[in-house]
mmCIF file of C-alpha atoms and ligand atoms in Angstrom:
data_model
loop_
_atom_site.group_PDB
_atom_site.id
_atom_site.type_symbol
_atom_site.label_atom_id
_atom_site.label_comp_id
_atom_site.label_asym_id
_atom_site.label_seq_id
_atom_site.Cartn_x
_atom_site.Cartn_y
_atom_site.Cartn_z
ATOM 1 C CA UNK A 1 -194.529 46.469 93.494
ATOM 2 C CA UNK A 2 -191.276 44.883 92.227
ATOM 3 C CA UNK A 3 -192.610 43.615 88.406
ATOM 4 C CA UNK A 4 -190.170 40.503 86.825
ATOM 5 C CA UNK A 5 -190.158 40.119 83.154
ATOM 6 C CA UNK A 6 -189.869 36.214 81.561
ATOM 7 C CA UNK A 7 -185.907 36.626 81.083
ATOM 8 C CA UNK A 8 -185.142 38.115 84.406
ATOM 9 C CA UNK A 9 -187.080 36.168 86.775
ATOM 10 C CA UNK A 10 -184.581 33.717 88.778
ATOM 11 C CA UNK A 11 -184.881 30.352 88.513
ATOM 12 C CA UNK A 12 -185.415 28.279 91.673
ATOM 13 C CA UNK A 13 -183.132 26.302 91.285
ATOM 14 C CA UNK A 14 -180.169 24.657 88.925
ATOM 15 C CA UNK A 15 -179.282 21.368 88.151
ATOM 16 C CA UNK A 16 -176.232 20.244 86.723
ATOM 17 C CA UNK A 17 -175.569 17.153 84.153
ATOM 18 C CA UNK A 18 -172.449 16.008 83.684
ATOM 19 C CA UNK A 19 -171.976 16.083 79.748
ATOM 20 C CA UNK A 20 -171.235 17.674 77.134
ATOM 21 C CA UNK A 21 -173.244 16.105 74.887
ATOM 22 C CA UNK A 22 -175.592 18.457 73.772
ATOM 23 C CA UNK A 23 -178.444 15.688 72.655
ATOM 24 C CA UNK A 24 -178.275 14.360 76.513
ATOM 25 C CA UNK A 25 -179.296 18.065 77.847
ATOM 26 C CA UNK A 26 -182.217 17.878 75.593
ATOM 27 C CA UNK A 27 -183.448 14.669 76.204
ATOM 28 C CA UNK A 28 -183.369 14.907 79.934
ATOM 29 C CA UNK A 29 -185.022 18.231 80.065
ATOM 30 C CA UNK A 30 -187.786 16.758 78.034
ATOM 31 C CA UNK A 31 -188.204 14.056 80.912
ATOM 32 C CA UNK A 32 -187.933 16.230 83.796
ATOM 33 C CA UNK A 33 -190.604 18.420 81.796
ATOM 34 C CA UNK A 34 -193.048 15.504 82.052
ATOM 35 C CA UNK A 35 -192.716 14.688 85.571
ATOM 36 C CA UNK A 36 -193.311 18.688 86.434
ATOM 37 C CA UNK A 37 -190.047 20.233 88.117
ATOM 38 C CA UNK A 38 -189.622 23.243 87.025
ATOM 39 C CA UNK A 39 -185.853 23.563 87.312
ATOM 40 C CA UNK A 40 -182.811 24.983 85.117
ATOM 41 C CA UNK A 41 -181.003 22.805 83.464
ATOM 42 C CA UNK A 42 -177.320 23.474 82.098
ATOM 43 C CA UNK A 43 -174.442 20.769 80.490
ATOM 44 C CA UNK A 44 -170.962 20.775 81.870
ATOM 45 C CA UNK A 45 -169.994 23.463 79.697
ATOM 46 C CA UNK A 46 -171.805 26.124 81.677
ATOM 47 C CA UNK A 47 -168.866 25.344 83.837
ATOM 48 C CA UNK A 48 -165.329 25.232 81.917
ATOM 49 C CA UNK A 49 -162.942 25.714 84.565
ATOM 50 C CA UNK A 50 -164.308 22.704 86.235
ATOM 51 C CA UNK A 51 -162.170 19.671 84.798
ATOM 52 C CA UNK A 52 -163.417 16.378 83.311
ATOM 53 C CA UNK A 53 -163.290 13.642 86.027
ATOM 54 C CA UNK A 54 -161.195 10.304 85.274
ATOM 55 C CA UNK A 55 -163.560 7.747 85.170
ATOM 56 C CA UNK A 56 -161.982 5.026 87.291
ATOM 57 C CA UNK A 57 -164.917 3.238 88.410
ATOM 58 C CA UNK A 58 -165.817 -0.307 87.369
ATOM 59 C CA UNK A 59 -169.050 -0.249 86.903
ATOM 60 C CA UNK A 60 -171.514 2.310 85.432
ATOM 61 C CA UNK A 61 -172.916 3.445 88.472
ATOM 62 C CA UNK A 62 -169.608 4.009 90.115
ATOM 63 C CA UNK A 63 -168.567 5.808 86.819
ATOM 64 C CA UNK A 64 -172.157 7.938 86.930
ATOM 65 C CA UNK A 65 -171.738 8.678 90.694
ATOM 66 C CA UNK A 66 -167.912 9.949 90.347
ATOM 67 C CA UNK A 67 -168.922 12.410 87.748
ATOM 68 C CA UNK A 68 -172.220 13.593 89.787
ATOM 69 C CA UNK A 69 -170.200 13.792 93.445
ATOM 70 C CA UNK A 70 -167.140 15.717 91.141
ATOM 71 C CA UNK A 71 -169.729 17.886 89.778
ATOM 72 C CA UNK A 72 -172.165 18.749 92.529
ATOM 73 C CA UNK A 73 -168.648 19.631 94.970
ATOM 74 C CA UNK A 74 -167.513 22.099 91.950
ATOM 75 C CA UNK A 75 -170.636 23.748 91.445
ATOM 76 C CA UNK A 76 -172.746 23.911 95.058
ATOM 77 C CA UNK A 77 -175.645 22.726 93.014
ATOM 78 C CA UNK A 78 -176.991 18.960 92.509
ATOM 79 C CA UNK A 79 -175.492 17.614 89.455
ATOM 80 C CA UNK A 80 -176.559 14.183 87.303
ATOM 81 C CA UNK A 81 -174.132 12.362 85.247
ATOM 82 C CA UNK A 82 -175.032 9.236 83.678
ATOM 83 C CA UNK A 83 -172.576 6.150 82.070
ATOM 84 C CA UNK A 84 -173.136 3.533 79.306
ATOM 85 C CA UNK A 85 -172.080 1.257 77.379
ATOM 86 C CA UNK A 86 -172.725 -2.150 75.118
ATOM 87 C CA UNK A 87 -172.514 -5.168 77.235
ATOM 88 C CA UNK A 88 -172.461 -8.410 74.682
ATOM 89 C CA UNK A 89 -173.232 -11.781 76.620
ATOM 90 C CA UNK A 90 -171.045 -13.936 74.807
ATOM 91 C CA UNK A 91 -168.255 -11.538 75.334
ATOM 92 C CA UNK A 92 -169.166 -11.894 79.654
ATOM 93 C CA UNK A 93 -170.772 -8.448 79.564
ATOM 94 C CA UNK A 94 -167.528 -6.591 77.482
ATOM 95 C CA UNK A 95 -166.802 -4.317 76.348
ATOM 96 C CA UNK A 96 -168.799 -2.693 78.847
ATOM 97 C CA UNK A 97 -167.666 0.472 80.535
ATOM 98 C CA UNK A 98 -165.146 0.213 77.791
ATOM 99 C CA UNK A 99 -167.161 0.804 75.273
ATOM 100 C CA UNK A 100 -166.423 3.694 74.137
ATOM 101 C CA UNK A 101 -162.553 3.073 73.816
ATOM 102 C CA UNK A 102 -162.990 -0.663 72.651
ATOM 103 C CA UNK A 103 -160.386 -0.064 70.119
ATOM 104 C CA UNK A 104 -158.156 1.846 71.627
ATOM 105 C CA UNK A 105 -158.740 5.286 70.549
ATOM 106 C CA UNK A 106 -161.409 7.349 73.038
ATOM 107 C CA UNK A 107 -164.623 8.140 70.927
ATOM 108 C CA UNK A 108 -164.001 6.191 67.775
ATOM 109 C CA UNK A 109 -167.300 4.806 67.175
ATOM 110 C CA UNK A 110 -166.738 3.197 63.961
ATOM 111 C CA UNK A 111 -163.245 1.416 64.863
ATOM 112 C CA UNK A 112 -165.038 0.222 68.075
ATOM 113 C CA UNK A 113 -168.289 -1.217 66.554
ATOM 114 C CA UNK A 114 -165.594 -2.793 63.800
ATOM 115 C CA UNK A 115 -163.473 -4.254 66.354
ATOM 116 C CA UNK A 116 -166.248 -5.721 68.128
ATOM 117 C CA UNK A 117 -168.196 -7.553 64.847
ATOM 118 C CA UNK A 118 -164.409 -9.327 63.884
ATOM 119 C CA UNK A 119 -164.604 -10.753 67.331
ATOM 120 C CA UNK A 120 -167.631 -11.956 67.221
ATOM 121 C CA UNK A 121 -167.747 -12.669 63.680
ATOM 122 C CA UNK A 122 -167.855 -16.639 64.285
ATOM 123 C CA UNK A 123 -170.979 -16.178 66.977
ATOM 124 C CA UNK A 124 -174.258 -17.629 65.609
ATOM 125 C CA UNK A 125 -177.351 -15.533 65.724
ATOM 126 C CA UNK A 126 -178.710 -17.418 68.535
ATOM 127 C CA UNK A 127 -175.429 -16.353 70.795
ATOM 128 C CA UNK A 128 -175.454 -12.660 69.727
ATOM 129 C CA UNK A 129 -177.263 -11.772 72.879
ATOM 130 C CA UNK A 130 -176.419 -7.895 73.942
ATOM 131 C CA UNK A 131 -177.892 -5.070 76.077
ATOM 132 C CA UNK A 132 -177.305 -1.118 76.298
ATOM 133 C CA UNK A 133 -176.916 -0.291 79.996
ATOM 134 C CA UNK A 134 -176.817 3.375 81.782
ATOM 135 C CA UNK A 135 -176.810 4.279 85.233
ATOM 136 C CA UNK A 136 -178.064 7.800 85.942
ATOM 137 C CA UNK A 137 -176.783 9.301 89.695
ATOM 138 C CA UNK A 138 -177.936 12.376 91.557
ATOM 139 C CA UNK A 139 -175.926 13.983 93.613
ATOM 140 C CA UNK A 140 -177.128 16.910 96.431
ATOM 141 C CA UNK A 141 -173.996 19.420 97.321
ATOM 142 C CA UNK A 142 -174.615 17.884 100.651
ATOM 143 C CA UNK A 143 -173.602 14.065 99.161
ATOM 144 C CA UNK A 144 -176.698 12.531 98.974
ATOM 145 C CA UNK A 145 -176.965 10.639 96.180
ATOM 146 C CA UNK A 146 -178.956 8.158 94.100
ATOM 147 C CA UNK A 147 -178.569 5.987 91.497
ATOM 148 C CA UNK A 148 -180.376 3.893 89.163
ATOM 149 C CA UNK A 149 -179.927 2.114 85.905
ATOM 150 C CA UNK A 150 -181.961 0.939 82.479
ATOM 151 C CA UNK A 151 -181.183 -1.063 79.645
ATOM 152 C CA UNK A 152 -181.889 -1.856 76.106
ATOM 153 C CA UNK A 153 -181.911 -5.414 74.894
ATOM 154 C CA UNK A 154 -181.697 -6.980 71.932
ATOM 155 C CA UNK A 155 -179.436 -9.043 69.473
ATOM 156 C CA UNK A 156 -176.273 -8.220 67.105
ATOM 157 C CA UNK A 157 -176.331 -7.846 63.334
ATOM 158 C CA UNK A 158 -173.248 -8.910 61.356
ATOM 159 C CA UNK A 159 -173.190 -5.764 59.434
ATOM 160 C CA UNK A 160 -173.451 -2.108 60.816
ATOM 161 C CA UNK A 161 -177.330 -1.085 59.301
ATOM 162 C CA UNK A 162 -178.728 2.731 59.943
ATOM 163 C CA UNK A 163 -177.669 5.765 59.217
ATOM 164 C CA UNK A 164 -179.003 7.364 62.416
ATOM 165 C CA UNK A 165 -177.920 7.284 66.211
ATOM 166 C CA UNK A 166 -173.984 6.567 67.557
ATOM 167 C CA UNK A 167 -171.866 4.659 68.947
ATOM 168 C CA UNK A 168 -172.652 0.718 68.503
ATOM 169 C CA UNK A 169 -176.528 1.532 67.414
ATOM 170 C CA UNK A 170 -176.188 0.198 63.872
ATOM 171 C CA UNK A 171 -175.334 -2.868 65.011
ATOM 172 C CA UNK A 172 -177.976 -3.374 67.703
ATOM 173 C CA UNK A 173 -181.713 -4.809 66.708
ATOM 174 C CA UNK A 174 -183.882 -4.065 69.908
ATOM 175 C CA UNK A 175 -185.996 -7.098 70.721
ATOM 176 C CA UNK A 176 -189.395 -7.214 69.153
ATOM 177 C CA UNK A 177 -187.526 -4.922 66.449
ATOM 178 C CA UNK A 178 -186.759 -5.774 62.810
ATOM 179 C CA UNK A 179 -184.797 -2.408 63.121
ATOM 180 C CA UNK A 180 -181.418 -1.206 64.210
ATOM 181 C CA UNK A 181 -181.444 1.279 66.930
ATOM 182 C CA UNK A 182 -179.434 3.456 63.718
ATOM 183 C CA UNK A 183 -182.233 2.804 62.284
ATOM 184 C CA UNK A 184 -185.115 4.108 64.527
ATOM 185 C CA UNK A 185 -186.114 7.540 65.167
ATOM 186 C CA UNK A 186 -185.208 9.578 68.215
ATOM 187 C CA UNK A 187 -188.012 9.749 69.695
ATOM 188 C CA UNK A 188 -188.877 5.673 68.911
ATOM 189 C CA UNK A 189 -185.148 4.756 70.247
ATOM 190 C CA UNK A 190 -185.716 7.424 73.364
ATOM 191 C CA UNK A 191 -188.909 5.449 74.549
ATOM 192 C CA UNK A 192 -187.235 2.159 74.832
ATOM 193 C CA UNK A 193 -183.189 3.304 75.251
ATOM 194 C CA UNK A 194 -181.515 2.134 78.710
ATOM 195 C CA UNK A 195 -180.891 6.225 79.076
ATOM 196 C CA UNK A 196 -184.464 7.090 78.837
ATOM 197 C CA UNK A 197 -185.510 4.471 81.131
ATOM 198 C CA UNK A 198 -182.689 5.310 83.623
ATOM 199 C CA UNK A 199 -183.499 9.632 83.391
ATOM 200 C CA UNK A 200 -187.372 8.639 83.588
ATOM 201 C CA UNK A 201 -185.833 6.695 86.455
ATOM 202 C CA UNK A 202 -184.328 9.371 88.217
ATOM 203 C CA UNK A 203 -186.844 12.301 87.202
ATOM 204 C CA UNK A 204 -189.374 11.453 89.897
ATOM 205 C CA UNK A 205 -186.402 11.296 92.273
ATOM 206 C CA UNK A 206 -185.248 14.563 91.432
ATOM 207 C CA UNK A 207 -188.754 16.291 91.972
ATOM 208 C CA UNK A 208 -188.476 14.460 95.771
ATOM 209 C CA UNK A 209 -185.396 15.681 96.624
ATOM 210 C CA UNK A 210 -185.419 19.108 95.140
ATOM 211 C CA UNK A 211 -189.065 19.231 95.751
HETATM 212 P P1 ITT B 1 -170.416 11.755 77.815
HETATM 213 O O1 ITT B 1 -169.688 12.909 77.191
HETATM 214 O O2 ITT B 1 -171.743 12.141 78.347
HETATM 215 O O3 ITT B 1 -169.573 11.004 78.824
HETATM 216 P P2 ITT B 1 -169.935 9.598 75.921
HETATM 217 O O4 ITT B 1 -170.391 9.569 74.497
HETATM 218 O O5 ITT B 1 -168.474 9.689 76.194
HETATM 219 O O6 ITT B 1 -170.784 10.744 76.645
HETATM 220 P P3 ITT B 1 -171.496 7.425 77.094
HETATM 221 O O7 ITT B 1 -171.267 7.067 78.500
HETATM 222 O O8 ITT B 1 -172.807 8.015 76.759
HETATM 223 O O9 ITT B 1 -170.248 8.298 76.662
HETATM 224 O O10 ITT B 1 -171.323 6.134 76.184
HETATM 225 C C1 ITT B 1 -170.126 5.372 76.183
HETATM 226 C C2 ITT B 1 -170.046 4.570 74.901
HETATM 227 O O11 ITT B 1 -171.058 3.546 74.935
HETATM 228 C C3 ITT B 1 -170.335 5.379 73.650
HETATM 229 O O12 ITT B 1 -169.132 5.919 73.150
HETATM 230 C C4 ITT B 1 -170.935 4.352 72.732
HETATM 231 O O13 ITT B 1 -169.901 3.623 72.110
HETATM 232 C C5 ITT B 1 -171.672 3.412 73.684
HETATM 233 N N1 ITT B 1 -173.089 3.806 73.817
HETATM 234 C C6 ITT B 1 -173.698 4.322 74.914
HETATM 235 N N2 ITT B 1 -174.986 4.598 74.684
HETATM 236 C C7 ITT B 1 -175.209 4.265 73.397
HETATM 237 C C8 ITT B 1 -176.318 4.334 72.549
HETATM 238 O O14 ITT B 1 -177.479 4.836 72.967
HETATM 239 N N3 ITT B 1 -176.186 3.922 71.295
HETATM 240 C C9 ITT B 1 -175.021 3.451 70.840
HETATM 241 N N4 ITT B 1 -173.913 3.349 71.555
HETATM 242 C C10 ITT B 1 -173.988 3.749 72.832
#
């Protein structure tokens, strides 16, 4: 009788997400956890000779489903990739899938977020509308994919508040929140963020395909 100890046993299968963003890899495997699919989950950098993919899309979901189709063909195995970004109403939705080069420089949270308050810095509080959006694709090696999308709504401070998060959360107060999302804890901001919504989204997908 052939006997498998914990570390040796294969896992059935492997799924991919496109990031490197080692917070992402957490937080999804928590979800996929609670919807019961037992599958191996590995970031991007399981896979370094596989490049980053441009991200030429204009929306999120073409941006999520790029990464996810780039990853899946590279690897045989399905792959998930998800985009975001801060879409501010008085700015028509910008800076969007911008976001996170707003000011020019890829990744520069703090130059972004200050970019963003000086243009806005005439906008009353009743104007300072703004959501967090993500859309979260599967991709099969086949090419069947999926994609869906969350968001996060809620109003813009005139000063940066929190010492917590990224990106433009110490500027955004969810709705029904006297908080920033810098502000919140991980777990709080996870329960209500337009990723969790769009990777509890997706989970229950995932379990159907990969059954
Ligand atoms: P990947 O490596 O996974 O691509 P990223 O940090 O480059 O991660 P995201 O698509 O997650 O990119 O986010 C793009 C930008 O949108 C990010 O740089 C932030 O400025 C903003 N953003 C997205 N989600 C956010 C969040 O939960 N809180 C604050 N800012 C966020």
């Amino acid at each position: 009788m052939q006997q498998h100890t914990e570390g040796h046993r294969p896992h059935p299968r492997r799924l991919v997400l496109a990031t490197r963003n080692a917070y992402k890899i957490t937080e999804l495997r928590s979800i996929l956890g609670e919807v019961g699919l037992d599958a191996e989950l590995v970031g991007a950098d399981a896979y370094p000779e596989v490049p980053d993919v441009k991200e030429t899309g204009v929306t999120f979901a073409e941006n999520a489903l790029l990464k996810a189709h780039a990853l899946a063909q590279a690897t045989g195995h399905p792959a998930i990739a998800d985009d975001s970004g801060l879409c501010v109403d008085v700015l028509g939705g910008a800076p969007g899938i911008f976001s996170a080069r707003w000011s020019g420089r890829h990744g520069d949270d703090r130059a972004n977020l200050e970019l963003l308050l000086a243009q806005i810095s005439d906008v009353p509080d009743e104007h300072r509308g703004a959501h967090f959006a993500c859309a979260a694709a599967l991709v099969l090696p086949d090419g069947t994919e999926r994609v869906v999308s969350g968001r996060l709504t809620g109003t813009l401070r005139h000063e940066p508040v929190g010492g917590g998060g990224f990106g433009y959360d110490p500027i955004l107060q969810p709705y029904g929140e006297t908080r920033t999302c810098a502000e919140l804890d991980p777990e709080e901001k996870n329960a209500i963020s337009h990723r969790g919504k769009a990777f509890r989204a997706i989970a229950p997908i995932v379990r159907e395909l990969l059954g």
